[in-house]
Each structure stands twice: as C-alpha cells, then as structure tokens.
Amino acid sequence: MRDRALPHRHQRFVRFYHGQVGAEWDQTVCAGLVGICEPVRQEYLRAVGGRPAFYEAGNLLQETFPHYGIPDSAWHETSTLQRELADKGWHQCASPVDLLIAVTARHHKLTVLHADADFETISRLTGQPVRWIS
C-alpha cells in the first residue's frame, strides 16, 4: 500500500486503535480505504473503556470513516441469509450483527474487512468478497 501523509484526525484514530488488529489494518485505514456502518460502529464502541473513551472513540470513528447506511431491505435480507445458512447447517455461526454487516456490505458492493471467521462462512454461501485483516 502506498504511504501518504495522514490528516491529523486519521493519525489520532490509528494511535487510538494501533496494534489491536495489526499493521495491515493500520495501513488500510491510513489509505482511506475503510468505511463503516452503524452495526460496526456500535460493536466497536461497546468494547471501548469508560465514558471518556466511548466519546473519544465515537468522535474518531465519525471523523475517520465514511458511513454506509443499512439498506431498507436489511431485515428481510438477513432473514433470508439466516435461512440459507440454516440450510447448510451454518446458521449458528453468524450473529444478527454479523448478518447486518454482511447484507450492508453486499448492498454497497463492498468487501467486508474482518478478523472473524463468521464472515468467511457467510462468504462461502453468498460469494461476497471478504478479507481477513490481521
């Protein structure tokens, strides 16, 4: 990946998050190639420390990443996807949040960047692009 000077807000986010996933993640974020949807934002914020960290992380997420909306058809699509997973015996692998992220990424024609094998399982069924970030 090409190195480039980071706007201050991106530098702050990478410092805040650095080392939790790995160098490839840091490089991908720095290149401006990562966006998020609301389930990703909420999953991330659920895991941060106390109240100050929650607000700092929320602000950094908003400043750093483009936001992708959940499609109006999301609940219908997640229900269909869950049934398709059940037909393969794989329905226990994916949480409702995983399903929402997957259908949102598919709607926007995005690759799911993850460190969660559940998305690999979903991809085996849907064929949508996923990439393990370590």
Tab-separated table of C-alpha atoms in Angstrom:
chain	number	residue	atom	x	y	z
A	1	MET	CA	0.000	0.000	0.000
A	2	ARG	CA	1.102	3.472	-0.765
A	3	ASP	CA	2.238	5.585	2.181
A	4	ARG	CA	0.924	9.117	2.362
A	5	ALA	CA	0.718	11.873	4.906
A	6	LEU	CA	-2.281	11.414	7.142
A	7	PRO	CA	-4.673	14.134	8.163
A	8	HIS	CA	-4.416	14.709	11.904
A	9	ARG	CA	-7.774	13.034	12.581
A	10	HIS	CA	-6.575	9.791	10.933
A	11	GLN	CA	-3.329	9.884	12.902
A	12	ARG	CA	-5.340	10.169	16.118
A	13	PHE	CA	-7.509	7.201	15.213
A	14	VAL	CA	-4.608	4.973	14.238
A	15	ARG	CA	-2.831	5.841	17.503
A	16	PHE	CA	-6.031	5.088	19.430
A	17	TYR	CA	-6.584	1.751	17.683
A	18	HIS	CA	-2.983	0.819	16.804
A	19	GLY	CA	-1.926	-2.737	17.411
A	20	GLN	CA	-5.376	-4.134	18.122
A	21	VAL	CA	-5.637	-5.776	14.699
A	22	GLY	CA	-2.253	-5.320	13.031
A	23	ALA	CA	-0.136	-3.357	10.606
A	24	GLU	CA	-2.236	-4.255	7.565
A	25	TRP	CA	-5.312	-2.772	9.230
A	26	ASP	CA	-3.415	0.405	10.126
A	27	GLN	CA	-2.204	0.746	6.523
A	28	THR	CA	-5.672	0.160	5.093
A	29	VAL	CA	-7.222	2.796	7.361
A	30	CYS	CA	-4.413	5.250	6.598
A	31	ALA	CA	-5.010	4.787	2.877
A	32	GLY	CA	-8.642	5.877	3.355
A	33	LEU	CA	-9.972	2.517	2.160
A	34	VAL	CA	-12.220	1.634	5.099
A	35	GLY	CA	-15.803	2.683	5.776
A	36	ILE	CA	-18.216	1.560	8.472
A	37	CYS	CA	-21.913	1.003	9.014
A	38	GLU	CA	-23.882	1.515	12.223
A	39	PRO	CA	-23.546	-2.079	13.491
A	40	VAL	CA	-19.748	-1.830	13.151
A	41	ARG	CA	-19.728	1.499	14.999
A	42	GLN	CA	-21.814	0.095	17.839
A	43	GLU	CA	-19.793	-3.127	18.105
A	44	TYR	CA	-16.579	-1.123	18.320
A	45	LEU	CA	-17.932	1.363	20.870
A	46	ARG	CA	-19.297	-1.456	23.040
A	47	ALA	CA	-15.728	-2.688	23.512
A	48	VAL	CA	-14.008	0.584	24.468
A	49	GLY	CA	-13.216	1.521	28.065
A	50	GLY	CA	-15.132	4.024	30.189
A	51	ARG	CA	-17.242	7.016	29.260
A	52	PRO	CA	-14.387	9.302	28.060
A	53	ALA	CA	-13.010	6.545	25.811
A	54	PHE	CA	-16.506	5.922	24.432
A	55	TYR	CA	-16.899	9.542	23.341
A	56	GLU	CA	-13.331	9.847	22.075
A	57	ALA	CA	-13.679	6.684	20.011
A	58	GLY	CA	-17.091	7.743	18.688
A	59	ASN	CA	-15.711	11.081	17.531
A	60	LEU	CA	-12.686	9.443	15.929
A	61	LEU	CA	-14.869	6.927	14.082
A	62	GLN	CA	-17.043	9.735	12.755
A	63	GLU	CA	-14.033	11.808	11.657
A	64	THR	CA	-12.107	8.924	10.120
A	65	PHE	CA	-14.524	6.677	8.265
A	66	PRO	CA	-17.200	7.216	5.649
A	67	HIS	CA	-20.552	5.863	6.822
A	68	TYR	CA	-22.572	3.349	4.799
A	69	GLY	CA	-26.280	3.155	5.544
A	70	ILE	CA	-28.134	-0.047	6.233
A	71	PRO	CA	-30.469	-0.816	3.316
A	72	ASP	CA	-34.228	-0.625	3.908
A	73	SER	CA	-34.447	-4.303	2.982
A	74	ALA	CA	-31.859	-5.331	5.610
A	75	TRP	CA	-34.143	-7.315	7.917
A	76	HIS	CA	-35.681	-9.232	5.029
A	77	GLU	CA	-32.208	-9.919	3.621
A	78	THR	CA	-30.785	-11.017	6.980
A	79	SER	CA	-33.724	-13.362	7.482
A	80	THR	CA	-33.188	-14.868	4.025
A	81	LEU	CA	-29.452	-15.183	4.644
A	82	GLN	CA	-30.024	-16.843	8.011
A	83	ARG	CA	-32.375	-19.400	6.390
A	84	GLU	CA	-29.789	-20.078	3.675
A	85	LEU	CA	-27.145	-20.594	6.361
A	86	ALA	CA	-29.528	-22.935	8.218
A	87	ASP	CA	-29.996	-24.984	5.046
A	88	LYS	CA	-26.242	-25.661	5.197
A	89	GLY	CA	-26.259	-26.204	8.973
A	90	TRP	CA	-24.245	-22.997	9.438
A	91	HIS	CA	-26.889	-20.713	10.999
A	92	GLN	CA	-25.279	-20.639	14.450
A	93	CYS	CA	-22.097	-19.075	13.108
A	94	ALA	CA	-23.458	-15.595	12.432
A	95	SER	CA	-24.978	-13.178	14.934
A	96	PRO	CA	-27.662	-10.693	13.866
A	97	VAL	CA	-24.922	-8.023	13.825
A	98	ASP	CA	-22.772	-10.165	11.509
A	99	LEU	CA	-25.751	-10.642	9.195
A	100	LEU	CA	-26.497	-6.887	9.138
A	101	ILE	CA	-22.886	-6.073	8.329
A	102	ALA	CA	-22.817	-8.673	5.555
A	103	VAL	CA	-26.024	-7.512	3.860
A	104	THR	CA	-24.994	-3.854	4.181
A	105	ALA	CA	-21.628	-4.572	2.563
A	106	ARG	CA	-23.299	-6.589	-0.189
A	107	HIS	CA	-25.801	-3.765	-0.831
A	108	HIS	CA	-22.993	-1.214	-1.227
A	109	LYS	CA	-20.775	-3.669	-3.174
A	110	LEU	CA	-18.051	-3.513	-0.516
A	111	THR	CA	-15.545	-6.036	0.755
A	112	VAL	CA	-16.005	-6.991	4.409
A	113	LEU	CA	-12.692	-6.468	6.220
A	114	HIS	CA	-12.750	-8.630	9.309
A	115	ALA	CA	-10.973	-10.704	11.925
A	116	ASP	CA	-13.950	-13.034	12.421
A	117	ALA	CA	-14.360	-16.451	10.790
A	118	ASP	CA	-18.145	-15.967	10.674
A	119	PHE	CA	-17.710	-13.663	7.683
A	120	GLU	CA	-15.707	-16.351	5.888
A	121	THR	CA	-18.640	-18.724	6.388
A	122	ILE	CA	-21.128	-16.149	5.100
A	123	SER	CA	-18.905	-15.540	2.077
A	124	ARG	CA	-18.769	-19.259	1.280
A	125	LEU	CA	-22.545	-19.105	0.918
A	126	THR	CA	-23.031	-15.692	-0.727
A	127	GLY	CA	-19.818	-15.365	-2.705
A	128	GLN	CA	-19.445	-11.786	-1.497
A	129	PRO	CA	-15.897	-10.517	-1.076
A	130	VAL	CA	-14.333	-10.677	2.377
A	131	ARG	CA	-10.791	-10.128	3.528
A	132	TRP	CA	-9.190	-11.242	6.761
A	133	ILE	CA	-7.235	-8.372	8.307
A	134	SER	CA	-4.571	-9.441	10.763
